[in-house]
XYZ file of C-alpha atoms in Angstrom:
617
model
C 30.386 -15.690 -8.821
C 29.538 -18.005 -12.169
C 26.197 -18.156 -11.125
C 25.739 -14.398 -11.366
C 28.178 -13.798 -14.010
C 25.546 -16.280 -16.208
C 22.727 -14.907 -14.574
C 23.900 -10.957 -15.577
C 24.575 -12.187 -19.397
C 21.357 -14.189 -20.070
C 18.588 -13.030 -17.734
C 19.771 -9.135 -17.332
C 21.706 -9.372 -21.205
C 24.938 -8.979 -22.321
C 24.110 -4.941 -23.165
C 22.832 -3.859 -19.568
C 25.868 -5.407 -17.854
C 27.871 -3.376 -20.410
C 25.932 -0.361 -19.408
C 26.309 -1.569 -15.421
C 29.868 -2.095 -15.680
C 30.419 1.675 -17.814
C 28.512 3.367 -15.040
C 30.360 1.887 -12.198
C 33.721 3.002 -13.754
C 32.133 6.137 -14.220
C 31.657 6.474 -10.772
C 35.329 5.011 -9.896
C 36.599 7.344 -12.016
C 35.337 10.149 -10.768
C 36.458 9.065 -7.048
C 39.756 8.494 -8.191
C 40.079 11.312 -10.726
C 37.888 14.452 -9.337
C 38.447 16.566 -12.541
C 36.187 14.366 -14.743
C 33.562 14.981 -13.185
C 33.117 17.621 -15.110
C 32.845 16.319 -18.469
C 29.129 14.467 -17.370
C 28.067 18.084 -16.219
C 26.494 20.295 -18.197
C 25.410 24.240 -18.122
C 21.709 24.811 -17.651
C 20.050 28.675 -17.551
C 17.046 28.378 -15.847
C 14.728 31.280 -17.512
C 11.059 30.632 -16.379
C 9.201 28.821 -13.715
C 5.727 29.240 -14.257
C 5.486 25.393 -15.451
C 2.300 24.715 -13.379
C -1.210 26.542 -13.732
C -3.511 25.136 -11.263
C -7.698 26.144 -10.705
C -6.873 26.646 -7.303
C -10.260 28.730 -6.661
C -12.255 24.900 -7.284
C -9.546 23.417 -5.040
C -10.008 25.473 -2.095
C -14.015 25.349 -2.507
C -13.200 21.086 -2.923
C -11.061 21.293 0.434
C -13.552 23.481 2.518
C -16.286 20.858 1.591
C -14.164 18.262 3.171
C -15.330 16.965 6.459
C -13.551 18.362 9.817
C -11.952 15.254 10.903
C -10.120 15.339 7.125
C -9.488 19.288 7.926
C -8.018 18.867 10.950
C -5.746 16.306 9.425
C -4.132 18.298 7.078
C -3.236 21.058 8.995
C -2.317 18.512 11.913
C 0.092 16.811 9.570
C 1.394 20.439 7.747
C 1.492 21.692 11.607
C 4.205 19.627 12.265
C 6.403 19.555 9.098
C 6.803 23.449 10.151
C 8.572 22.108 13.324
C 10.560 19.150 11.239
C 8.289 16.356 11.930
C 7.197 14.695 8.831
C 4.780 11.903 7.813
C 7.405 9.422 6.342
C 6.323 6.962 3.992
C 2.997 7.894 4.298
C 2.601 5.505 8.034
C 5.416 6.880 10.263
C 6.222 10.219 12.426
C 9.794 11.425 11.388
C 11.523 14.136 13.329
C 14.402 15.757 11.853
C 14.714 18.739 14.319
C 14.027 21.934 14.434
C 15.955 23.953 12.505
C 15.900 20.329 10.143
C 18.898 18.493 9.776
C 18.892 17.975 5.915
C 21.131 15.006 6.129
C 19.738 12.973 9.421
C 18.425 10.056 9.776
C 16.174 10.251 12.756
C 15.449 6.188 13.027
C 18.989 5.699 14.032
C 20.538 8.776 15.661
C 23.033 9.123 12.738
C 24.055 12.293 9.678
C 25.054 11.244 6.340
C 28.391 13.139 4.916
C 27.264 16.393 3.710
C 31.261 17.603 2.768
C 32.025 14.680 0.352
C 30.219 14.763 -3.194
C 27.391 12.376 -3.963
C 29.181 9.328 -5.613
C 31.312 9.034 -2.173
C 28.663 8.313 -0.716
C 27.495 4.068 -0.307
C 24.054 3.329 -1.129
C 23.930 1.136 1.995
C 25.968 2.066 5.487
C 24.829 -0.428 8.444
C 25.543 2.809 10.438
C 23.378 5.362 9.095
C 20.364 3.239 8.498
C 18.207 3.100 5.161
C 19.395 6.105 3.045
C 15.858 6.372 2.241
C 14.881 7.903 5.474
C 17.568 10.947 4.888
C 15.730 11.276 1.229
C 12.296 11.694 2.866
C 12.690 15.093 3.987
C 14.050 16.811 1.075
C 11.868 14.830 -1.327
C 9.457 17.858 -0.423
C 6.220 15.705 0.062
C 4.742 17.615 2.806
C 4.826 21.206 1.043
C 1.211 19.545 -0.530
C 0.171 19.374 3.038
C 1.180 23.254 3.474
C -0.554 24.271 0.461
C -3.472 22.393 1.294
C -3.569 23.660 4.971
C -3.093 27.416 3.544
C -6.242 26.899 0.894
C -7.476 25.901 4.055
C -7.367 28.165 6.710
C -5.441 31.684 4.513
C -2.405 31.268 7.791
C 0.617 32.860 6.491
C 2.477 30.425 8.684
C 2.621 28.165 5.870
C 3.796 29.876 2.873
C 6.340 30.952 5.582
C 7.375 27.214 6.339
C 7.551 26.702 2.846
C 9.595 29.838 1.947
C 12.353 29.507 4.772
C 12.414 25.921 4.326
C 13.437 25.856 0.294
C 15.576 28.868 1.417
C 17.903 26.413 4.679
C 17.483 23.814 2.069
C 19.480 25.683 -0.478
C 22.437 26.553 1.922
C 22.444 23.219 3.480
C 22.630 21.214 0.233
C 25.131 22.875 -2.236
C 25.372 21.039 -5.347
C 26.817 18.254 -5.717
C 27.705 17.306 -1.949
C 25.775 15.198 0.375
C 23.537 12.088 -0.012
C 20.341 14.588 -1.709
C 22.165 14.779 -4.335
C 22.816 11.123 -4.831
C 19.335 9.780 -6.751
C 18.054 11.840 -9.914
C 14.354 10.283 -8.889
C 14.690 11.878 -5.742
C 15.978 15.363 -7.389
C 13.130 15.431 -10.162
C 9.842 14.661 -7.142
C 12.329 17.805 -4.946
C 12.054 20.394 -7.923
C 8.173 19.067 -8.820
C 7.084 19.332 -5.756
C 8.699 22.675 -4.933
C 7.691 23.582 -8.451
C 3.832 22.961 -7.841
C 3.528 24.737 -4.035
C 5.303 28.090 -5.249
C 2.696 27.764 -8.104
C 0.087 28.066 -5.787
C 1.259 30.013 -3.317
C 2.016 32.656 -5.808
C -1.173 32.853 -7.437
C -2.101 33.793 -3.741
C 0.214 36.770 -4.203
C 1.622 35.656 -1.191
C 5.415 34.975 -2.897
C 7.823 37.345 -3.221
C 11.446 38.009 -5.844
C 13.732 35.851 -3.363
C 11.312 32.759 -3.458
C 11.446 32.893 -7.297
C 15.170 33.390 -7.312
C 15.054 30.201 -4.767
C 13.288 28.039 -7.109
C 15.343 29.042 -9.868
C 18.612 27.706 -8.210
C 16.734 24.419 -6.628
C 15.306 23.620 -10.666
C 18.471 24.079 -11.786
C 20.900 22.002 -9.486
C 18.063 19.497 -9.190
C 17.812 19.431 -13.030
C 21.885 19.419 -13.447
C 21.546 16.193 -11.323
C 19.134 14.799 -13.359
C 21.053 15.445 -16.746
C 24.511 14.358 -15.038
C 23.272 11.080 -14.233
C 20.180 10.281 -16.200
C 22.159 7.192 -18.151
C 22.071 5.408 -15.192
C 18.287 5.841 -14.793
C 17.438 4.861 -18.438
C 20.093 2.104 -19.196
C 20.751 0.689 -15.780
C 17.551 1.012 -13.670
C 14.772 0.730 -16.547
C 12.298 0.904 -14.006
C 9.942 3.752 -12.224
C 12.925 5.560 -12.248
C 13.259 6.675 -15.911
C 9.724 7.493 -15.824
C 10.271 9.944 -13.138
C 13.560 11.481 -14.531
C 12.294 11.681 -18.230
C 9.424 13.948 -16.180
C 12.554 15.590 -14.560
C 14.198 16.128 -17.691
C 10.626 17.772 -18.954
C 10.175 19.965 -16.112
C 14.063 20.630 -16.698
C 14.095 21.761 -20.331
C 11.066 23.876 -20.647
C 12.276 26.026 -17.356
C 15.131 26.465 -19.901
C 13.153 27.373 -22.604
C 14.521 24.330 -24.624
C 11.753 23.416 -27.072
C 14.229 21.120 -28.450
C 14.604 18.583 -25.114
C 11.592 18.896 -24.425
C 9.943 16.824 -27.805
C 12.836 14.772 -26.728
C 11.965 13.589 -23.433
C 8.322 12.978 -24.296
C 9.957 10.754 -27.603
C 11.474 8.800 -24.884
C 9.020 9.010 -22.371
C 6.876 6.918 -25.395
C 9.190 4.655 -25.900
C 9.333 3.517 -22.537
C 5.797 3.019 -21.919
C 5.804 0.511 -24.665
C 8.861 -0.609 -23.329
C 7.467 -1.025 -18.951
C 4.068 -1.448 -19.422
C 2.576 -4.601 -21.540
C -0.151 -4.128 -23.928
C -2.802 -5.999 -21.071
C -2.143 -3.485 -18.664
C 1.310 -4.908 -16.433
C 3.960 -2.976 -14.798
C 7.161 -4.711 -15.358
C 8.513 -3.672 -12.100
C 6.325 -6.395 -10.745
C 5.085 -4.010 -8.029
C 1.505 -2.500 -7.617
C 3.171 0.461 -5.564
C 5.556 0.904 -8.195
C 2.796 0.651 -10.814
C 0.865 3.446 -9.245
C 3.792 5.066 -8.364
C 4.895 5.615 -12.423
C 0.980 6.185 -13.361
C 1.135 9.503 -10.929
C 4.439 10.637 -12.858
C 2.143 9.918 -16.102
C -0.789 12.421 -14.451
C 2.037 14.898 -13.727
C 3.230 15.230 -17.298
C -0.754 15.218 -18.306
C -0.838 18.683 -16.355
C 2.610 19.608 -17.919
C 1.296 19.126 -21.241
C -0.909 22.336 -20.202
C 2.361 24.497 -20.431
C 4.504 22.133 -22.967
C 1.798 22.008 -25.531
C 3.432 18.295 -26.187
C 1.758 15.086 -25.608
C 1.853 11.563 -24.463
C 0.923 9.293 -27.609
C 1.146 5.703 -26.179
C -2.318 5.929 -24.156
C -4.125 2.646 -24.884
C -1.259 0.865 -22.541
C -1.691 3.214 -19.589
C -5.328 3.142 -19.995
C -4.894 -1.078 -19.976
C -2.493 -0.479 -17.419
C -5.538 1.308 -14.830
C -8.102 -0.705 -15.533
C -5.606 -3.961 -14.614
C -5.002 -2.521 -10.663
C -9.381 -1.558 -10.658
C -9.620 -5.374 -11.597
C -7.548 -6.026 -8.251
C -9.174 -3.688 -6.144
C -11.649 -4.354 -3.244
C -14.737 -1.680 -2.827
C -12.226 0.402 -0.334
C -9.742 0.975 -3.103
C -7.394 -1.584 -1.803
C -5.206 -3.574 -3.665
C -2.994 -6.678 -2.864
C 0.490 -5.827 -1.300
C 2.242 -7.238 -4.363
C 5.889 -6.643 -4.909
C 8.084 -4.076 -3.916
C 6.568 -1.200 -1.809
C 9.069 1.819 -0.730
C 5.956 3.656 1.002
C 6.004 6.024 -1.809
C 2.723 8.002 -2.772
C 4.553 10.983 -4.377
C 1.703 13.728 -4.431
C -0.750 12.969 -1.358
C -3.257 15.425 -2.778
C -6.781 13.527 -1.226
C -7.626 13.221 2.244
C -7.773 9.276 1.024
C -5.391 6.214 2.715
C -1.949 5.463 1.156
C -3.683 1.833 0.446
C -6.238 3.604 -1.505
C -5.814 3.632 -5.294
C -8.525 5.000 -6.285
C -7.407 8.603 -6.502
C -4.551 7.920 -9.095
C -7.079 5.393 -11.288
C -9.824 7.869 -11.560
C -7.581 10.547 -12.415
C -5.895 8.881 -14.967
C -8.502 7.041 -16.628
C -10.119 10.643 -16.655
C -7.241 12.241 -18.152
C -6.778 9.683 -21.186
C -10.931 9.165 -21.865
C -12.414 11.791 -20.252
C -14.839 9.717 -17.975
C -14.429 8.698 -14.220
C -13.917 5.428 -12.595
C -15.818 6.266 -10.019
C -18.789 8.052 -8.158
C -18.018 11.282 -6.541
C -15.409 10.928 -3.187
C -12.739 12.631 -1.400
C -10.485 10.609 -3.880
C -11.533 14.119 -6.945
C -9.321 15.950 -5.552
C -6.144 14.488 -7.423
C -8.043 14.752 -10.415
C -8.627 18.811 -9.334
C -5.183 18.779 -9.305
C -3.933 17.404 -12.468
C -7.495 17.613 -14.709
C -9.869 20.066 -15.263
C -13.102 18.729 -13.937
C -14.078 16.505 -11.855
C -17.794 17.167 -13.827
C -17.667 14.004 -15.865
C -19.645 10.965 -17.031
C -19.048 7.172 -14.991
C -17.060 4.794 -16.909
C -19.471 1.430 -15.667
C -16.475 -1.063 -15.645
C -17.754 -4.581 -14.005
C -15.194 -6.460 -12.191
C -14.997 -9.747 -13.061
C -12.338 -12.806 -13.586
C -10.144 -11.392 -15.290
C -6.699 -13.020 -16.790
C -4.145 -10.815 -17.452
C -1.765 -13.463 -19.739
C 1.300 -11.327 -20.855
C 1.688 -9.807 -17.208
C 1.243 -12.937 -15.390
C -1.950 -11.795 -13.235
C -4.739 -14.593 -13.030
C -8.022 -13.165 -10.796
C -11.116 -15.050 -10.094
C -14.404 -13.199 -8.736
C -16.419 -14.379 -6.337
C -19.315 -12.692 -5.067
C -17.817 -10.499 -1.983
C -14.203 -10.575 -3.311
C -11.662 -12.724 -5.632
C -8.764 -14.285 -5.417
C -5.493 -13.405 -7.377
C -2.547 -15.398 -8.110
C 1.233 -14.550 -9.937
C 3.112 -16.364 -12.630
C 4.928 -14.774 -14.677
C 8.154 -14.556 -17.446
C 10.118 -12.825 -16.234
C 11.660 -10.118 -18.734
C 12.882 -7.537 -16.326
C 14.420 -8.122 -13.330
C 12.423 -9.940 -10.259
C 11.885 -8.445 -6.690
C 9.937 -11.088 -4.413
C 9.924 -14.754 -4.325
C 6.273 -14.683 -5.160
C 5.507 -16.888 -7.745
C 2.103 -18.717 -7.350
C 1.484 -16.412 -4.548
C -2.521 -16.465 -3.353
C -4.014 -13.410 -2.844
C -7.510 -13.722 -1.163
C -10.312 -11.174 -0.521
C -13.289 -11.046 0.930
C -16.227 -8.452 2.621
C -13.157 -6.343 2.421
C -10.565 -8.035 4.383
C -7.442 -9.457 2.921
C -7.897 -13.379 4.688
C -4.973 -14.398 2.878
C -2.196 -11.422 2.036
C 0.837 -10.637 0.753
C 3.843 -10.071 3.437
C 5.091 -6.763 2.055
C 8.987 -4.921 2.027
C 9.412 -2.993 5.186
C 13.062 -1.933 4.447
C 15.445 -2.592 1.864
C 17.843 -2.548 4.042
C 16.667 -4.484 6.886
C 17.192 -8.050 7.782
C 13.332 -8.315 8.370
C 12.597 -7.175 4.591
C 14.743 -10.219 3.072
C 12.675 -12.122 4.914
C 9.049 -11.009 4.515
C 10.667 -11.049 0.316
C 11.457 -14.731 0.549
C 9.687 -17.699 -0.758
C 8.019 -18.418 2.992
C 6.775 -14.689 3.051
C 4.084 -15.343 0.668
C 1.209 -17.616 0.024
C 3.305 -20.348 -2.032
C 5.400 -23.663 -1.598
C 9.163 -23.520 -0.052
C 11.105 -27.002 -0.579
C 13.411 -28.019 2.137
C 14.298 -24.471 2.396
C 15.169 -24.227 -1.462
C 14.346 -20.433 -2.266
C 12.700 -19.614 -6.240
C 15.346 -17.695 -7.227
C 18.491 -16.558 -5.585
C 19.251 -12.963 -4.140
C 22.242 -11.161 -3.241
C 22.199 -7.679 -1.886
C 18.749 -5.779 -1.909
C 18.206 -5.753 -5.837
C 20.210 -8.575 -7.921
C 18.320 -11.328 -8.134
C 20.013 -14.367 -10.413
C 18.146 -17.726 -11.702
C 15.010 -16.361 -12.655
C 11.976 -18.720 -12.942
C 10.234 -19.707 -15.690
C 6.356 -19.880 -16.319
C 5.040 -23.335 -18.446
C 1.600 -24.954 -18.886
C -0.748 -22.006 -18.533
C -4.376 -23.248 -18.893
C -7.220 -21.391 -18.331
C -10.984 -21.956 -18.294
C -14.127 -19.366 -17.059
C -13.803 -20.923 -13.257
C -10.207 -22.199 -13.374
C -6.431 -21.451 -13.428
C -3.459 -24.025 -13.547
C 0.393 -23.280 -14.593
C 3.642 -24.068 -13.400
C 6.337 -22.537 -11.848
C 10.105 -23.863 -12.843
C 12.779 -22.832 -10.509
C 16.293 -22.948 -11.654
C 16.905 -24.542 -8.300
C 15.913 -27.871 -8.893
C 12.078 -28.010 -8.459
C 9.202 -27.289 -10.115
C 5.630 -25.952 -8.680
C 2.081 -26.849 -10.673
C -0.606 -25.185 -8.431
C -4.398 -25.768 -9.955
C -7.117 -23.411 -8.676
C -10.766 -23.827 -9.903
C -13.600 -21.551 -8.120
C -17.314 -22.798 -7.121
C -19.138 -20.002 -5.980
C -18.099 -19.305 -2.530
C -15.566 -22.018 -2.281
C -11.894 -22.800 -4.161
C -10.224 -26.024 -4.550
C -6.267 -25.957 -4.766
C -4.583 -28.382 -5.957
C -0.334 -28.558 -5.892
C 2.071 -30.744 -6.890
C 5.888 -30.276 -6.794
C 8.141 -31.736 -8.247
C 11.914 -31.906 -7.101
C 14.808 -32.974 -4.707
C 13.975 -32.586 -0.951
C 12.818 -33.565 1.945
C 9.368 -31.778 2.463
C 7.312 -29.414 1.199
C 5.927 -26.088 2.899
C 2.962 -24.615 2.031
C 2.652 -20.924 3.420
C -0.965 -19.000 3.778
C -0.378 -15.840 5.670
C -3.429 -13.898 7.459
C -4.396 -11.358 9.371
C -7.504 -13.188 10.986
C -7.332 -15.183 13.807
C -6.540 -19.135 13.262
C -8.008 -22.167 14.836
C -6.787 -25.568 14.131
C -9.452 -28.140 13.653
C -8.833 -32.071 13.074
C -9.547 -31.243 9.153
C -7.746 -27.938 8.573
C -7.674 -24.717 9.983
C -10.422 -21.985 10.189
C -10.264 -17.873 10.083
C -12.007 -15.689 12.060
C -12.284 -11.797 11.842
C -13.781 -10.048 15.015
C -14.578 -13.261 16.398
C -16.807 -14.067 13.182
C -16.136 -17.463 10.974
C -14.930 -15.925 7.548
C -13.481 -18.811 6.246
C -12.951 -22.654 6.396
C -9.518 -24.515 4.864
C -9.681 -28.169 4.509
C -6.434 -30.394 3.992
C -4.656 -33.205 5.249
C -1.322 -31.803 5.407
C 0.700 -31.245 9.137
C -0.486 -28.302 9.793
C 1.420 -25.400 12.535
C 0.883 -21.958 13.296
C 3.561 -19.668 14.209
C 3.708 -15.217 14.562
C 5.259 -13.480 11.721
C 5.031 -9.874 10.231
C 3.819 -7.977 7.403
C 4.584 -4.436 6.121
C 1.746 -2.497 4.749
C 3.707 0.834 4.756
C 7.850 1.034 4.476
C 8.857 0.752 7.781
C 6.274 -0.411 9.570
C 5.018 -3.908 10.409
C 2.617 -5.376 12.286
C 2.486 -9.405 13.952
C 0.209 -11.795 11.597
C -0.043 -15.235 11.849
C 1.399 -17.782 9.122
C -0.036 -21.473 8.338
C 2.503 -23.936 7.338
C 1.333 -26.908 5.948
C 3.842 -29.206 5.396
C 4.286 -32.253 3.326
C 6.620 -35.195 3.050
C 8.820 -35.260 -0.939
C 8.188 -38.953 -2.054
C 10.217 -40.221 -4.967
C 10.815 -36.685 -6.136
C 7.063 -35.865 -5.540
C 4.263 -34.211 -3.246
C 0.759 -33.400 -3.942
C -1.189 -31.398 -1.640
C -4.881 -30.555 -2.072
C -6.545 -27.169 -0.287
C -10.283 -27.067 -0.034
C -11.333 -22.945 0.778
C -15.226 -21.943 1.748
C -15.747 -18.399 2.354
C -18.656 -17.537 4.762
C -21.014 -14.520 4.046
């Protein structure tokens, strides 16, 4: 309890535990004393929802260019959300029954309390499963697939769906009781999303006085949420959160006609983009999903701005903030699994992969300068959606090595791939274990990769979040940092000794747990030479390299194949084992990898290892 008493005052700071501690009595309070719950409410009058105007003539000619396979998907996918079966997460089939049970989590059999009021309600029950799973159905994702599948094909059926749907919705979730009602985030994506398919479906004609009246009452309990509880988001959280509930807040004011809030939220909206996102680009989430994640919120209030006539002013940092994640892409639009990842893409509007980021870049980079990232693909869509046209000049941006200082992001380009590594300062609150982490690409596959989240609330996602689920050094079992729960992590790391040439990369890692981690990395070409040395109490030393490919030990190393094809050779003299482990791509899903441990005996406090990497073309 001292540990994280220190670690709260001088790594979180003396005024978020303040905050922390103020919004846990709150919600004591409120348990113990129902009446004051009413003094965090207040009145909203919802007058208008016309907040979205979309070209959806060009979008329907864009979707019945797509190709039949990418057709068929759509209305596959919005097929079965009619019938309660939704694409969770973006990777997994999730049936909530037909009529849907608002409240169910279909992974484990077991309802959340819909008769007790959202702050009775734990954020983690061993029973119920990951809360997140009853969240994905009324987040409203799929209505993009019914839209989509209407432009499509002109069937009723799926205004329908979406008009009974928001209707059971509404008398199965009456504000404030029941676990929907328990996350502002997830309230502000509910009334966007709900927001933008009656946008389109009415410029169909196809929408009639009850739907509006339906909207109406889901904007405003959504948006009373949002209001009731946005403290928490903006003093507590100070993550992707406020971003999406300052959009909430947006969305939320000008349906009330409230010029007023509405400057407001974009003031603060501002401020926290110089506050999350560091003038080289970096996410202070520490999470590429998370980073794209708050850059589609950012594209959303772009196309608000249509309506609002109010703008976003701190540009140059979002702009920085694209062009980092293109500098970490491969050619497929991939990027390395780094930090958290919840399985969240919040508005699936391309016929694209969830590991594809090259829908969100382009559009944004188009928004703020008016030129595209890329050539022409399936991935203009989103920019359909939140731009104006997809008729622009290329942006030629050469990827290259590339160090990204203030965020902590080091990347060196080879030709066929790179390979990234993590070090940062920590200034906001940690998620993974993953400092000094290796990322390596190359010919598009991800030889050496990142372990993922799969659940926070699973015993397998502390593990693949650890120290030994990433391409690093573990000390006799020592972890970087320490964790307790899901989210508070105490005894932050500290970066030292950052020197960088045109072919090289060495810093240091410092754990507050008695060790500290120098790893060197200089490129040749097609090869990489890594050089460690730790320094510390302990036995032995582990060094982790995670892969996909398939391993063979030789009397020198270890060698990767993909499809049977040499892709890369690893020299060392270290003991070296291969075991089966896991890594999540998409929340809630895993699939069996292999991980390398090469491990080293600690002499006099010391170990030096030395990795020799050649890639084969």
């Amino acid at each position: 309890m001292k540990e994280v008493v220190k670690s709260l005052l001088t790594e979180y700071g003396l005024k978020w535990t303040i905050n922390r501690s103020l919004y846990s009595a709150k919600l004591k309070t409120m348990s113990a004393i129902p009446v004051t719950e009413k003094f965090y409410e207040k009145n909203v009058n919802i007058k208008r929802v016309d907040i979205f105007n979309f070209d959806v003539p060009t979008i329907r000619t864009f979707l019945g260019e797509l190709s039949e396979k990418d057709k068929v998907e759509i209305t596959s996918i919005a097929d079965k959300a009619i019938n309660g079966i939704f694409n969770g997460f973006s990777s997994i089939e999730l049936d909530y029954g037909k009529p849907i049970n608002w409240h169910y989590n279909p992974l484990t059999g077991f309802e959340s309390k819909k008769d007790v009021k959202w702050f009775e309600i734990p954020d983690f029950d061993s029973q119920l499963g990951d809360i997140k799973v009853v969240w994905e159905a009324s987040r409203f994702t799929h209505l993009f697939y019914f839209v989509r599948a209407y432009l499509i094909t002109e069937n009723i059926k799926y205004y329908d769906a979406f008009s009974s749907q928001l209707r059971d919705w509404l008398e199965q979730n009456p504000y404030p009781y029941g676990a929907n009602f328990k996350c502002g985030q997830e309230c502000t994506l509910r009334m966007i999303n709900v927001l933008i398919a009656y946008s389109v479906f009415s410029s169909c004609g196809v929408t009639t006085s009850d739907d509006q009246v339906n909207v109406k009452t889901l904007v405003k309990v959504c948006y009373k949420k949002v209001l009731s509880n946005f403290f928490y988001a903006h003093k507590c959280i100070k993550n992707n959160h406020t971003f999406s509930e300052i959009c909430g807040l947006i969305v939320g004011a000008w349906c009330c006609d409230d010029e007023v809030e509405v400057k407001r939220a974009y003031k603060l909206l501002d401020k926290e983009i110089k506050k999350q996102f560091l003038p080289d680009g970096g996410f202070t989430q520490y999470s590429f999903n998370y980073h794209r994640f708050t850059l589609q919120i950012i594209e959303c209030v772009y196309k608000l701005s249509e309506k609002t006539k109010v703008f976003i002013t701190e540009k140059e940092r979002i702009k920085n903030s694209v062009l980092l994640l293109y500098q970490v892409q491969d050619g497929k639009g991939d990027v390395p699994n780094y930090g958290s990842n919840d399985g969240a893409l919040i508005f699936p509007l391309t016929s694209c992969s969830y590991r594809d980021f090259r829908p969100v870049l382009n559009t944004v980079y188009a928004l703020i300068e008016g030129k595209r990232l890329y050539e022409s693909g399936d991935f203009d869509e989103e920019l359909l959606w939140f731009g104006s046209s997809i008729c622009l000049p290329i942006e030629k941006v050469l990827r290259k090595t590339t160090f990204f200082e203030k965020s902590g992001f080091y990347k060196l380009q080879h030709n066929g791939g790179f390979l990234m590594t993590c070090l940062q300062n920590f200034n906001s609150r940690p998620a993974h274990m993953d400092q000094l982490h290796i990322d390596l690409w190359h010919k598009g596959i991800n030889i050496l990769c990142d372990s993922g989240t799969h659940s926070y609330a699973s015993d397998l996602g502390k593990k693949l979040t650890s120290t030994a689920g990433h391409n690093t050094v573990k000390v006799s079992g020592i972890e970087q940092m320490n964790k307790r729960g899901a989210f508070l992590v105490t005894n932050w790391t500290k970066r030292k000794g950052v020197q960088l040439e045109d072919k090289s990369f060495k810093g240091t890692m410092v754990s507050n747990n008695g060790y500290e981690h120098t790893r060197h990395i200089e490129k040749n070409n097609l090869s990489y030479i890594i050089t460690d040395k730790v320094l510390g109490l302990g036995e032995y030393a582990d060094f982790y390299f995670h892969t996909p490919c398939e391993v063979l030990v030789t009397t020198r190393g270890f060698e990767l194949y993909h499809e049977n094809k040499l892709i890369c050779k690893i020299i060392t003299d270290g003991h070296v084992e291969v075991g089966k482990t896991y890594r999540s791509l998409y929340y809630l899903k895993k699939e069996e990898i292999n991980c390398i441990t090469v491990r080293s005996a600690i002499t006099k406090n010391k170990c030096c290892m030395k990795f020799s990497l050649t890639l084969i073309n």
